[in-house]
Amino acid sequence: MLKMGFSRNANSLTTLVLVLILSSTWGSAKGDRSGGFIRSEEEVKWLFEEWQVKHDKSYHDLGEKQMRFEIFKNNLQFIDEHNRPEHNHSSTVALNHFADLSNEEYRSIYLSPPMNMSELFHNFIPDLDLPTEVDQPQPQASIDWRDMGAVTQVKNQEGCASCWAFTAVATVEGINAIVTGDLISLSEQEIVDCDDLGTHCQPGYIQRAYDYIQRNMGIDTDANYPYTAQQDVCKADRNQEVTIDGYANAPRNNERALSMRVSRQPVGSAVDASGRNFQFYDGGIYRKACTTNVNHAVTIVGYDSEAGEDYWIIKNSYGDAWGEGGYMKLPRNVADRRGKCGIAMWPIYPTKRQNPKSS
């Protein structure tokens, strides 16, 4: 792939020098650049070509490619500036598969408008399993359901705005593994295709997916009903591989109670994911500014602390090239009861008491 920009007469020394330049500049996009250095236009063009190959990107014509290059260049400048050592940010940003999208395009494709959750949650189902706030014991110090066999691989919703289905499925996978001992990757595509009361590839609500799984008396596996990132015709030969009993809402605006629930199972919630820092998040504890106007569903798969700072472990649906292998560390126990980016406002989870196949 590196030969694309070289003359046929370039000698081996020149080739070696350019390869070394590309190697170092690609690393610098991940935060290794010393402050104050500005990339040349030629260097940015080389990085763009390398990025296209890495993420299998192609464009209709030279006009579109030039437009995407300008957006890429602007995003790269943002990343370089953010990662300068003197800023001492707690999180880093990096080039990922969103690098040729403006923040406005990213938000329009992947996020919903601010959700009117109160309208949908008029039938709030309380978490009767937890003690009252007064009686709650101190939550355990940390938990990570990935280490306990209750979290499948990170998945990618791609250009379909189906984060609500991915979060619902991730939490069902989690509770099923906890109850039955079997970790089974389940089908988001079935929900996208078959739930006529849902929103398919448009922004939606996690509980609508739970409602579908209950009405359908189960959900199929990802292997039998794989993801296509678009709404297709509902398959007639789907199986009811995994069932749930229902769902409930953890106490709102109460991170201590949320910690108690997450200590029992992965929990779905929603956050404000609209920031450019979120779009290009690469690692560390995400302290960047955000609102509580939630617009993106995520799964809380645990919590921990680092250097005295508490954080949630968030599983996203942007693939493993985003964040820390597809995960984010989001501050926990913050001053705002609604939680960082609104994470504590609308927590929801499926219920499952036993495995019907073994009863």
mmCIF file of N, CA and C in Angstrom, residues 160-221:
data_model
loop_
_atom_site.group_PDB
_atom_site.id
_atom_site.type_symbol
_atom_site.label_atom_id
_atom_site.label_comp_id
_atom_site.label_asym_id
_atom_site.label_seq_id
_atom_site.Cartn_x
_atom_site.Cartn_y
_atom_site.Cartn_z
ATOM 1 N N CYS A 160 -26.213 1.898 10.882
ATOM 2 C CA CYS A 160 -27.595 1.695 11.327
ATOM 3 C C CYS A 160 -27.711 2.217 12.761
ATOM 4 N N ALA A 161 -28.656 3.107 13.003
ATOM 5 C CA ALA A 161 -28.794 3.735 14.331
ATOM 6 C C ALA A 161 -29.521 2.798 15.293
ATOM 7 N N SER A 162 -28.901 1.656 15.548
ATOM 8 C CA SER A 162 -29.535 0.581 16.315
ATOM 9 C C SER A 162 -28.865 0.363 17.661
ATOM 10 N N CYS A 163 -28.261 1.410 18.238
ATOM 11 C CA CYS A 163 -27.586 1.255 19.531
ATOM 12 C C CYS A 163 -28.530 0.709 20.587
ATOM 13 N N TRP A 164 -29.810 1.082 20.518
ATOM 14 C CA TRP A 164 -30.817 0.599 21.475
ATOM 15 C C TRP A 164 -30.940 -0.924 21.427
ATOM 16 N N ALA A 165 -30.892 -1.511 20.224
ATOM 17 C CA ALA A 165 -30.960 -2.964 20.082
ATOM 18 C C ALA A 165 -29.684 -3.616 20.589
ATOM 19 N N PHE A 166 -28.536 -3.009 20.320
ATOM 20 C CA PHE A 166 -27.263 -3.566 20.778
ATOM 21 C C PHE A 166 -27.181 -3.565 22.302
ATOM 22 N N THR A 167 -27.652 -2.489 22.918
ATOM 23 C CA THR A 167 -27.615 -2.432 24.381
ATOM 24 C C THR A 167 -28.573 -3.460 24.980
ATOM 25 N N ALA A 168 -29.770 -3.561 24.434
ATOM 26 C CA ALA A 168 -30.719 -4.567 24.934
ATOM 27 C C ALA A 168 -30.132 -5.966 24.819
ATOM 28 N N VAL A 169 -29.566 -6.288 23.670
ATOM 29 C CA VAL A 169 -28.998 -7.612 23.449
ATOM 30 C C VAL A 169 -27.819 -7.862 24.395
ATOM 31 N N ALA A 170 -26.953 -6.866 24.592
ATOM 32 C CA ALA A 170 -25.799 -7.046 25.482
ATOM 33 C C ALA A 170 -26.241 -7.367 26.907
ATOM 34 N N THR A 171 -27.292 -6.700 27.375
ATOM 35 C CA THR A 171 -27.765 -6.966 28.737
ATOM 36 C C THR A 171 -28.457 -8.322 28.838
ATOM 37 N N VAL A 172 -29.157 -8.744 27.782
ATOM 38 C CA VAL A 172 -29.776 -10.075 27.777
ATOM 39 C C VAL A 172 -28.691 -11.153 27.728
ATOM 40 N N GLU A 173 -27.670 -10.945 26.907
ATOM 41 C CA GLU A 173 -26.542 -11.884 26.891
ATOM 42 C C GLU A 173 -25.940 -12.016 28.284
ATOM 43 N N GLY A 174 -25.831 -10.875 28.988
ATOM 44 C CA GLY A 174 -25.233 -10.879 30.314
ATOM 45 C C GLY A 174 -26.045 -11.650 31.340
ATOM 46 N N ILE A 175 -27.333 -11.333 31.450
ATOM 47 C CA ILE A 175 -28.148 -12.009 32.471
ATOM 48 C C ILE A 175 -28.323 -13.481 32.136
ATOM 49 N N ASN A 176 -28.384 -13.819 30.850
ATOM 50 C CA ASN A 176 -28.500 -15.231 30.479
ATOM 51 C C ASN A 176 -27.252 -16.001 30.883
ATOM 52 N N ALA A 177 -26.074 -15.402 30.676
ATOM 53 C CA ALA A 177 -24.833 -16.068 31.074
ATOM 54 C C ALA A 177 -24.759 -16.232 32.586
ATOM 55 N N ILE A 178 -25.216 -15.225 33.330
ATOM 56 C CA ILE A 178 -25.168 -15.293 34.794
ATOM 57 C C ILE A 178 -26.099 -16.385 35.312
ATOM 58 N N VAL A 179 -27.288 -16.491 34.722
ATOM 59 C CA VAL A 179 -28.286 -17.460 35.196
ATOM 60 C C VAL A 179 -27.983 -18.873 34.716
ATOM 61 N N THR A 180 -27.580 -19.025 33.451
ATOM 62 C CA THR A 180 -27.439 -20.368 32.872
ATOM 63 C C THR A 180 -26.001 -20.859 32.801
ATOM 64 N N GLY A 181 -25.042 -19.935 32.871
ATOM 65 C CA GLY A 181 -23.647 -20.324 32.704
ATOM 66 C C GLY A 181 -23.197 -20.373 31.261
ATOM 67 N N ASP A 182 -24.083 -20.049 30.305
ATOM 68 C CA ASP A 182 -23.757 -20.084 28.884
ATOM 69 C C ASP A 182 -23.720 -18.671 28.311
ATOM 70 N N LEU A 183 -22.571 -18.264 27.796
ATOM 71 C CA LEU A 183 -22.461 -16.972 27.137
ATOM 72 C C LEU A 183 -22.733 -17.168 25.650
ATOM 73 N N ILE A 184 -23.847 -16.626 25.181
ATOM 74 C CA ILE A 184 -24.292 -16.815 23.807
ATOM 75 C C ILE A 184 -24.438 -15.445 23.147
ATOM 76 N N SER A 185 -23.801 -15.263 22.007
ATOM 77 C CA SER A 185 -23.936 -14.013 21.254
ATOM 78 C C SER A 185 -25.284 -14.023 20.531
ATOM 79 N N LEU A 186 -26.095 -13.022 20.804
ATOM 80 C CA LEU A 186 -27.472 -12.976 20.298
ATOM 81 C C LEU A 186 -27.625 -11.976 19.153
ATOM 82 N N SER A 187 -28.786 -12.012 18.511
ATOM 83 C CA SER A 187 -28.988 -11.312 17.249
ATOM 84 C C SER A 187 -29.641 -9.943 17.391
ATOM 85 N N GLU A 188 -28.859 -8.887 17.175
ATOM 86 C CA GLU A 188 -29.429 -7.543 17.058
ATOM 87 C C GLU A 188 -30.244 -7.419 15.769
ATOM 88 N N GLN A 189 -29.804 -8.136 14.726
ATOM 89 C CA GLN A 189 -30.483 -8.029 13.439
ATOM 90 C C GLN A 189 -31.930 -8.506 13.519
ATOM 91 N N GLU A 190 -32.197 -9.519 14.336
ATOM 92 C CA GLU A 190 -33.580 -9.987 14.485
ATOM 93 C C GLU A 190 -34.472 -8.867 15.007
ATOM 94 N N ILE A 191 -33.972 -8.123 15.977
ATOM 95 C CA ILE A 191 -34.766 -7.015 16.526
ATOM 96 C C ILE A 191 -34.957 -5.926 15.475
ATOM 97 N N VAL A 192 -33.896 -5.606 14.748
ATOM 98 C CA VAL A 192 -33.981 -4.581 13.704
ATOM 99 C C VAL A 192 -34.996 -4.983 12.629
ATOM 100 N N ASP A 193 -34.992 -6.255 12.240
ATOM 101 C CA ASP A 193 -35.870 -6.715 11.163
ATOM 102 C C ASP A 193 -37.302 -6.976 11.612
ATOM 103 N N CYS A 194 -37.455 -7.597 12.760
ATOM 104 C CA CYS A 194 -38.727 -8.246 13.098
ATOM 105 C C CYS A 194 -39.608 -7.473 14.067
ATOM 106 N N ASP A 195 -39.065 -6.502 14.781
ATOM 107 C CA ASP A 195 -39.870 -5.782 15.755
ATOM 108 C C ASP A 195 -40.651 -4.673 15.065
ATOM 109 N N ASP A 196 -41.903 -4.959 14.719
ATOM 110 C CA ASP A 196 -42.732 -3.978 14.013
ATOM 111 C C ASP A 196 -43.113 -2.799 14.895
ATOM 112 N N LEU A 197 -42.960 -2.929 16.208
ATOM 113 C CA LEU A 197 -43.239 -1.814 17.111
ATOM 114 C C LEU A 197 -41.981 -1.002 17.402
ATOM 115 N N GLY A 198 -40.857 -1.484 16.899
ATOM 116 C CA GLY A 198 -39.589 -0.787 17.100
ATOM 117 C C GLY A 198 -39.316 0.194 15.974
ATOM 118 N N THR A 199 -38.083 0.672 15.930
ATOM 119 C CA THR A 199 -37.737 1.711 14.963
ATOM 120 C C THR A 199 -36.707 1.243 13.943
ATOM 121 N N HIS A 200 -36.398 -0.051 13.952
ATOM 122 C CA HIS A 200 -35.502 -0.644 12.966
ATOM 123 C C HIS A 200 -34.130 0.048 12.980
ATOM 124 N N CYS A 201 -33.741 0.718 11.889
ATOM 125 C CA CYS A 201 -32.432 1.379 11.839
ATOM 126 C C CYS A 201 -32.526 2.858 12.202
ATOM 127 N N GLN A 202 -33.533 3.218 12.947
ATOM 128 C CA GLN A 202 -33.679 4.581 13.434
ATOM 129 C C GLN A 202 -33.521 4.572 14.957
ATOM 130 N N PRO A 203 -33.207 5.728 15.556
ATOM 131 C CA PRO A 203 -33.066 5.769 17.013
ATOM 132 C C PRO A 203 -34.299 5.215 17.718
ATOM 133 N N GLY A 204 -34.079 4.492 18.806
ATOM 134 C CA GLY A 204 -35.194 3.861 19.517
ATOM 135 C C GLY A 204 -34.895 3.707 20.993
ATOM 136 N N TYR A 205 -35.683 2.877 21.656
ATOM 137 C CA TYR A 205 -35.636 2.722 23.100
ATOM 138 C C TYR A 205 -35.345 1.270 23.478
ATOM 139 N N ILE A 206 -34.506 1.108 24.477
ATOM 140 C CA ILE A 206 -34.045 -0.218 24.882
ATOM 141 C C ILE A 206 -35.216 -1.125 25.256
ATOM 142 N N GLN A 207 -36.182 -0.589 25.994
ATOM 143 C CA GLN A 207 -37.277 -1.439 26.469
ATOM 144 C C GLN A 207 -38.154 -1.965 25.343
ATOM 145 N N ARG A 208 -38.162 -1.282 24.191
ATOM 146 C CA ARG A 208 -38.916 -1.814 23.051
ATOM 147 C C ARG A 208 -38.319 -3.140 22.592
ATOM 148 N N ALA A 209 -36.992 -3.256 22.668
ATOM 149 C CA ALA A 209 -36.338 -4.518 22.317
ATOM 150 C C ALA A 209 -36.679 -5.601 23.329
ATOM 151 N N TYR A 210 -36.719 -5.252 24.623
ATOM 152 C CA TYR A 210 -37.136 -6.232 25.633
ATOM 153 C C TYR A 210 -38.572 -6.678 25.383
ATOM 154 N N ASP A 211 -39.434 -5.740 25.054
ATOM 155 C CA ASP A 211 -40.832 -6.081 24.754
ATOM 156 C C ASP A 211 -40.903 -7.083 23.605
ATOM 157 N N TYR A 212 -40.096 -6.855 22.575
ATOM 158 C CA TYR A 212 -40.100 -7.775 21.429
ATOM 159 C C TYR A 212 -39.658 -9.168 21.861
ATOM 160 N N ILE A 213 -38.577 -9.256 22.622
ATOM 161 C CA ILE A 213 -38.070 -10.564 23.035
ATOM 162 C C ILE A 213 -39.124 -11.325 23.843
ATOM 163 N N GLN A 214 -39.856 -10.599 24.680
ATOM 164 C CA GLN A 214 -40.931 -11.248 25.439
ATOM 165 C C GLN A 214 -42.079 -11.693 24.530
ATOM 166 N N ARG A 215 -42.513 -10.819 23.617
ATOM 167 C CA ARG A 215 -43.609 -11.178 22.700
ATOM 168 C C ARG A 215 -43.225 -12.363 21.831
ATOM 169 N N ASN A 216 -41.973 -12.393 21.414
ATOM 170 C CA ASN A 216 -41.489 -13.458 20.527
ATOM 171 C C ASN A 216 -41.117 -14.722 21.294
ATOM 172 N N MET A 217 -41.182 -14.657 22.619
ATOM 173 C CA MET A 217 -40.815 -15.770 23.497
ATOM 174 C C MET A 217 -39.370 -16.208 23.286
ATOM 175 N N GLY A 218 -38.494 -15.217 23.035
ATOM 176 C CA GLY A 218 -37.077 -15.501 22.927
ATOM 177 C C GLY A 218 -36.438 -14.767 21.763
ATOM 178 N N ILE A 219 -35.127 -14.945 21.634
ATOM 179 C CA ILE A 219 -34.350 -14.302 20.580
ATOM 180 C C ILE A 219 -33.316 -15.273 20.044
ATOM 181 N N ASP A 220 -33.014 -15.161 18.768
ATOM 182 C CA ASP A 220 -32.098 -16.075 18.084
ATOM 183 C C ASP A 220 -30.639 -15.686 18.345
ATOM 184 N N THR A 221 -29.737 -16.571 17.921
ATOM 185 C CA THR A 221 -28.308 -16.300 18.055
ATOM 186 C C THR A 221 -27.818 -15.415 16.913
#
